Coordinates of C-alpha atoms and ligand atoms in Angstrom, one line a residue:
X1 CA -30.6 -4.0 3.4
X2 CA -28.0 -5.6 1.6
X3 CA -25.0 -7.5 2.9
X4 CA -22.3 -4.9 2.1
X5 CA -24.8 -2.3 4.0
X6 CA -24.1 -4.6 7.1
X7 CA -20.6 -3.8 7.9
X8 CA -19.3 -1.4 9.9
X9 CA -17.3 0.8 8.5
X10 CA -15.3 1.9 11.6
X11 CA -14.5 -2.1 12.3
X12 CA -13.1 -3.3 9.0
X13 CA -10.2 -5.6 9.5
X14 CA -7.4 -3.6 8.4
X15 CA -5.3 -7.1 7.1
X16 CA -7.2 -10.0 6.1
X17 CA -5.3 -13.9 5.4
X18 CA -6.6 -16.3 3.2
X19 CA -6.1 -19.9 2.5
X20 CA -7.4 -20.0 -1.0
X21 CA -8.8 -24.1 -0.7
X22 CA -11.0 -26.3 -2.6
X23 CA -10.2 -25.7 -6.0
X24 CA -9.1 -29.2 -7.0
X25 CA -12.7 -30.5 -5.6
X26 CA -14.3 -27.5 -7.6
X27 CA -12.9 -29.2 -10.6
X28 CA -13.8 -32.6 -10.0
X29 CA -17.3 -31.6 -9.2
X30 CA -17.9 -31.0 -12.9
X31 CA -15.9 -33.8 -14.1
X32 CA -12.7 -31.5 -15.2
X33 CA -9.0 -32.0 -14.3
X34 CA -7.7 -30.0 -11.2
X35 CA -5.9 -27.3 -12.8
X36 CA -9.4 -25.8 -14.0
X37 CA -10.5 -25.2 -10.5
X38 CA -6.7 -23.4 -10.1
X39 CA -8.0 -21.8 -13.3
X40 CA -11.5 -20.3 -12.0
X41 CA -9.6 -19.5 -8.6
X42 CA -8.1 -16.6 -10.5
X43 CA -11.4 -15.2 -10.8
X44 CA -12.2 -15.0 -7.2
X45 CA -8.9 -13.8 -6.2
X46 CA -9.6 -10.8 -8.7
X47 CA -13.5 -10.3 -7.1
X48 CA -11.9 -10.6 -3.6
X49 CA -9.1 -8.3 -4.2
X50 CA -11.4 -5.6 -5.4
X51 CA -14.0 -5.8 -3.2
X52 CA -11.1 -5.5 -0.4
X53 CA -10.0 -2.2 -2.3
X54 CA -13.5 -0.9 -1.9
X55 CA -14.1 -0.9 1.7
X56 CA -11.4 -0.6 2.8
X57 CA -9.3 -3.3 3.7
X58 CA -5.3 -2.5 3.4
X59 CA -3.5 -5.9 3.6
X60 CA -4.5 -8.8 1.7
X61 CA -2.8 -12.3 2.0
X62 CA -3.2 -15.3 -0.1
X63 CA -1.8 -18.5 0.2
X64 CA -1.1 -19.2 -3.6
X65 CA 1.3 -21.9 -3.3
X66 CA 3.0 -23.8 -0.3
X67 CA 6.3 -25.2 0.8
X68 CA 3.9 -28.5 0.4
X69 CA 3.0 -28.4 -2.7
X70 CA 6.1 -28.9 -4.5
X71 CA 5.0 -32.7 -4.0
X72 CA 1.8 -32.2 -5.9
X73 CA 2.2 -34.4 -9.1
X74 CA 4.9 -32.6 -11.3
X75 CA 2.1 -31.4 -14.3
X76 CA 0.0 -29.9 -11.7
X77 CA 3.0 -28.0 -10.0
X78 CA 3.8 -26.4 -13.6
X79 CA 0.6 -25.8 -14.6
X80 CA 0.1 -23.6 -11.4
X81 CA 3.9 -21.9 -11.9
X82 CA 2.0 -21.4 -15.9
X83 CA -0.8 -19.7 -14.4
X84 CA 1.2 -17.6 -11.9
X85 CA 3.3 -16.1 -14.7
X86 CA 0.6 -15.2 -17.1
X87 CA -1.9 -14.6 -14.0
X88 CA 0.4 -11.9 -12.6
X89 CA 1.1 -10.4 -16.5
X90 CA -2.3 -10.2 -17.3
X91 CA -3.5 -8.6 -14.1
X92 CA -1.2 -5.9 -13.4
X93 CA -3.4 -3.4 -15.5
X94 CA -6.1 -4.1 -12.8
X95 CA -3.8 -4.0 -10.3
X96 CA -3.1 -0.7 -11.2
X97 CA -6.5 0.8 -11.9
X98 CA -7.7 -0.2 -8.9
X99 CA -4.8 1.3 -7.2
X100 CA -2.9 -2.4 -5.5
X101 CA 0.5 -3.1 -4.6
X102 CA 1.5 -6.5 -5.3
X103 CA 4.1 -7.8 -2.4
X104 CA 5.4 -11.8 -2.1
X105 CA 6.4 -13.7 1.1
X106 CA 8.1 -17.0 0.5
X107 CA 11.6 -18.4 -0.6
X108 CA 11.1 -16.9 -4.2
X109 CA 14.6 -18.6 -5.3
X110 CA 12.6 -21.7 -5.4
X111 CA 10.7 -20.2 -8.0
X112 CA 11.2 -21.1 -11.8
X113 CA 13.2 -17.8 -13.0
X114 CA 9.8 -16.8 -15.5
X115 CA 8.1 -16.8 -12.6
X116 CA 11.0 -14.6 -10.7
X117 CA 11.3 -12.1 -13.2
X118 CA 6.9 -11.3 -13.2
X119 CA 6.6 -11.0 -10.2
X120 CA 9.7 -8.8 -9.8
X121 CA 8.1 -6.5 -12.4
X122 CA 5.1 -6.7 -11.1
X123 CA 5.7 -5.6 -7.3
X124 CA 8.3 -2.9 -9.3
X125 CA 5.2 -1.2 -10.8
X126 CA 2.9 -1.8 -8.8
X127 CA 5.2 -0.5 -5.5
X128 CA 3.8 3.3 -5.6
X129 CA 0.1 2.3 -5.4
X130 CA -1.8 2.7 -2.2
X131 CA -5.1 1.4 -1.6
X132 CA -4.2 -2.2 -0.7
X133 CA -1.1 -4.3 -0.7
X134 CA -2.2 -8.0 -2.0
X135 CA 0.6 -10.2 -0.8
X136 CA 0.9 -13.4 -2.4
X137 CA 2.1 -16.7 -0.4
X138 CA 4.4 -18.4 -3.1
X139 CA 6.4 -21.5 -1.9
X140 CA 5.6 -20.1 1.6
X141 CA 5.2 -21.9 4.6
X142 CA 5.2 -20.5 8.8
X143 CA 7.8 -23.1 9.6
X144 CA 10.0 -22.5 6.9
X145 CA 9.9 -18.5 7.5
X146 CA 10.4 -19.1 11.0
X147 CA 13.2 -21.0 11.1
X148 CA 14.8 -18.4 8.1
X149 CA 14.1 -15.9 11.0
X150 CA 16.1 -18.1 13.7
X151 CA 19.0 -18.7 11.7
X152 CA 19.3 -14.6 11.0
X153 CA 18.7 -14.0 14.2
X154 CA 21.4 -16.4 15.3
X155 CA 23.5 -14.5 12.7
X156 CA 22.9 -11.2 14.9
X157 CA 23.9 -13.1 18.2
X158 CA 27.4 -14.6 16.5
X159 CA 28.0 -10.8 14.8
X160 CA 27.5 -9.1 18.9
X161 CA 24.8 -7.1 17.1
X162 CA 22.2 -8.4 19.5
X163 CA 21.9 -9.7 22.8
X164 CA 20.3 -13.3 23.9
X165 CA 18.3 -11.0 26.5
X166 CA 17.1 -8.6 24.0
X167 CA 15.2 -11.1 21.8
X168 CA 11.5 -10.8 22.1
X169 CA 8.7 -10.3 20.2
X170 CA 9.6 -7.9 17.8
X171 CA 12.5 -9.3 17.2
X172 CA 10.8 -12.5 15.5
X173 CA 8.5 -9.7 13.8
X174 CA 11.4 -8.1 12.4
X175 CA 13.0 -11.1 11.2
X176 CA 10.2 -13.1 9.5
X177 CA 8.5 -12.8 5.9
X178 CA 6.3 -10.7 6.8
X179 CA 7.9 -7.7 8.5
X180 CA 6.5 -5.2 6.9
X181 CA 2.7 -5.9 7.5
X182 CA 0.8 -5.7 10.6
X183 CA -0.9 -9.5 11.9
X184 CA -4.1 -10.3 9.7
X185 CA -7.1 -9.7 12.3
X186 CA -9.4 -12.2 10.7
X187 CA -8.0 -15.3 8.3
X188 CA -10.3 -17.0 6.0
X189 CA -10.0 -20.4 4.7
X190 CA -12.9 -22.5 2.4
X191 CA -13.7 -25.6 1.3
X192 CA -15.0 -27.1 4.9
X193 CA -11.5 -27.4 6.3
X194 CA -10.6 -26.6 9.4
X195 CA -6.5 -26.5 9.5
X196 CA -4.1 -23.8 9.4
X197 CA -1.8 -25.8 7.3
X198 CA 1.7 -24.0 8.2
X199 CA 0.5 -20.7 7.0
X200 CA 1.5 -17.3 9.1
X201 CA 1.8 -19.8 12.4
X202 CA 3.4 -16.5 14.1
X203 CA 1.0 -13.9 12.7
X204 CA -2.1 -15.5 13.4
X205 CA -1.9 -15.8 17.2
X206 CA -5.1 -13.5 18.4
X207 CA -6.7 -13.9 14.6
X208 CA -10.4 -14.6 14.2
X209 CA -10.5 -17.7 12.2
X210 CA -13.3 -18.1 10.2
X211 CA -14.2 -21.0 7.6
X212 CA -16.9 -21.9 5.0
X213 CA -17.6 -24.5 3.3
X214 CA -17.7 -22.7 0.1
X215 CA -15.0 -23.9 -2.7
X216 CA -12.7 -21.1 -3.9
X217 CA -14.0 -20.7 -7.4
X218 CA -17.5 -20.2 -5.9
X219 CA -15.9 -17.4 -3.1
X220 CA -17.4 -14.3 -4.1
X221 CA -17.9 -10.7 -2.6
X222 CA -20.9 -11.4 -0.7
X223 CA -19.3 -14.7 1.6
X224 CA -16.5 -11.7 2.0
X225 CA -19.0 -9.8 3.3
X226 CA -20.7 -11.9 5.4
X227 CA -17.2 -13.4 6.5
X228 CA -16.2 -9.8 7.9
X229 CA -20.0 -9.3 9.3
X230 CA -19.2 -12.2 11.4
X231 CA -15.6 -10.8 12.3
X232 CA -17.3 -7.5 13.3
X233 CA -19.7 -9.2 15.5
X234 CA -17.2 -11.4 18.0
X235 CA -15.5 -9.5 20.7
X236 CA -11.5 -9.6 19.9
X237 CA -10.2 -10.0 24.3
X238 CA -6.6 -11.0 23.3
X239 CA -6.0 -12.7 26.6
X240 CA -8.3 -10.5 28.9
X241 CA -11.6 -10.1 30.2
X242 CA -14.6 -9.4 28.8
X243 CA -15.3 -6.7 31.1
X244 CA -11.5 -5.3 30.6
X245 CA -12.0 -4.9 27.0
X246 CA -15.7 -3.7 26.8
X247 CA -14.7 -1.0 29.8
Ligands
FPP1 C1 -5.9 -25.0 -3.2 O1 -6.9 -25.8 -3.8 C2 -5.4 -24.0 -4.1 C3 -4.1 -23.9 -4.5 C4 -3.0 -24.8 -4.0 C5 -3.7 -22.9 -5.5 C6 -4.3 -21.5 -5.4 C7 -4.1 -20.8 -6.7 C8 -5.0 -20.0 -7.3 C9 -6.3 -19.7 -6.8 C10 -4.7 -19.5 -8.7 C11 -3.6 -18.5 -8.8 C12 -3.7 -17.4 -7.8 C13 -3.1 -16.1 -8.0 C14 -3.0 -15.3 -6.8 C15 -2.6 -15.6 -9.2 P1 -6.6 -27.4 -3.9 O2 -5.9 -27.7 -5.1 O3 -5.9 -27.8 -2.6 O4 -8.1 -28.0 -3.9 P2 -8.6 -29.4 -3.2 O5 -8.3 -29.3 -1.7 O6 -10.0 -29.4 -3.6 O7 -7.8 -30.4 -3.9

């Protein structure tokens, strides 16, 4: 029985999260500079994203490039922004055969304008497709779309559009990056590390976390596989009992 014969069709998470890690130690590990490993990371977004398509997954997220990493050493930074621009040119033909919306959380204005204007094209034609939305995390961080949501939320309060007593729960949902997707049920993140490094800090609350030791570049469609196999087998309580949510 192969892998992919091992899921159950009936459970598949219907929003997965990545945190695409271990590209710069990819590199290293044969001796090249980092931005190769960013490089060969294109490649297993593209497996990932397809295999996602396949069975059945609707929400993608990948953390592509942090509030954080602005401080990586300026070449770096520009060579990733490089790779974005022609990444997202190149791949919009896949994109569209296999049917995937593209969609971007994060404070684009901090983008370089190049890197605006893809994208914008991109999500443009890619907005009446379907079968998954891939969402791309680009200078994107939880604390920085959290406080966004606070401030326009505090906006509401000043205008008398919404009352102190009426903020709950949706009301952060509504306000934050991310509004328009459901929370990711399982988030994935590789290299050996064991952090959620200010990435959907909101969205993640009752997400099965799940982490391997595999580098990015190396992240193919069978550790997808066996990462949801391992999602389908825990038993997802959200606060309760075992015997409440098996009843
Ligand atoms: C983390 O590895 C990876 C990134 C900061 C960038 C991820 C970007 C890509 C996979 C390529 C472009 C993607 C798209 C969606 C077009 P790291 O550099 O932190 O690795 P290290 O921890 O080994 O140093």
């Amino acid at each position: 029985m192969t892998l992919k014969n091992s899921i159950n069709t009936d459970k598949i998470p219907s929003h997965i999260a990545i945190i695409m890690d271990g590209n710069g130690r990819w590199a290293k590990g044969k001796g090249k500079f980092r931005i190769f490993g960013h490089q060969n990371g294109v490649g297993a977004v593209r497996e990932v994203s397809e295999a996602c398509a396949e069975i059945g997954v609707k929400f993608l997220t990948l953390y592509a490039f942090s509030t954080e990493n602005w401080s990586r050493p300026a070449a770096e930074v520009m060579a990733l922004m490089e790779l974005l621009v022609s990444t997202i040119r190149k791949e919009t033909k896949t994109l569209m055969k296999n049917n995937i919306k593209l969609e971007s959380i994060g404070n684009m204005d901090d983008l370089p304008e190049k890197c605006q204007r893809e994208l914008k094209i991109a999500i443009e034609e890619t907005k009446h497709n379907t079968r998954l939305t891939m969402i791309l995390a680009l200078s994107y961080s939880a604390k920085w779309d959290m406080i966004n949501a606070t401030k326009l939320i505090a906006q509401k309060v000043k205008n008398g559009e919404l009352a102190i007593d009426e903020i709950n729960d949706k009301t952060i949902d509504e306000n934050l990056s991310t509004k328009n997707f459901p929370h990711p049920e399982l988030m994935i993140r590789t290299s050996g590390e064991h952090r959620i490094s200010n990435f959907l800090l909101w969205e993640l609350a009752y997400s099965e976390l799940y982490f391997t030791d595999k580098l990015w570049p190396d992240f193919n469609r069978e550790d997808l596989y066996q990462a949801i196999i391992n999602f389908q087998q825990r038993e997802r309580r959200f606060g309760k009992t075992s015997e409440q949510v098996t009843s």
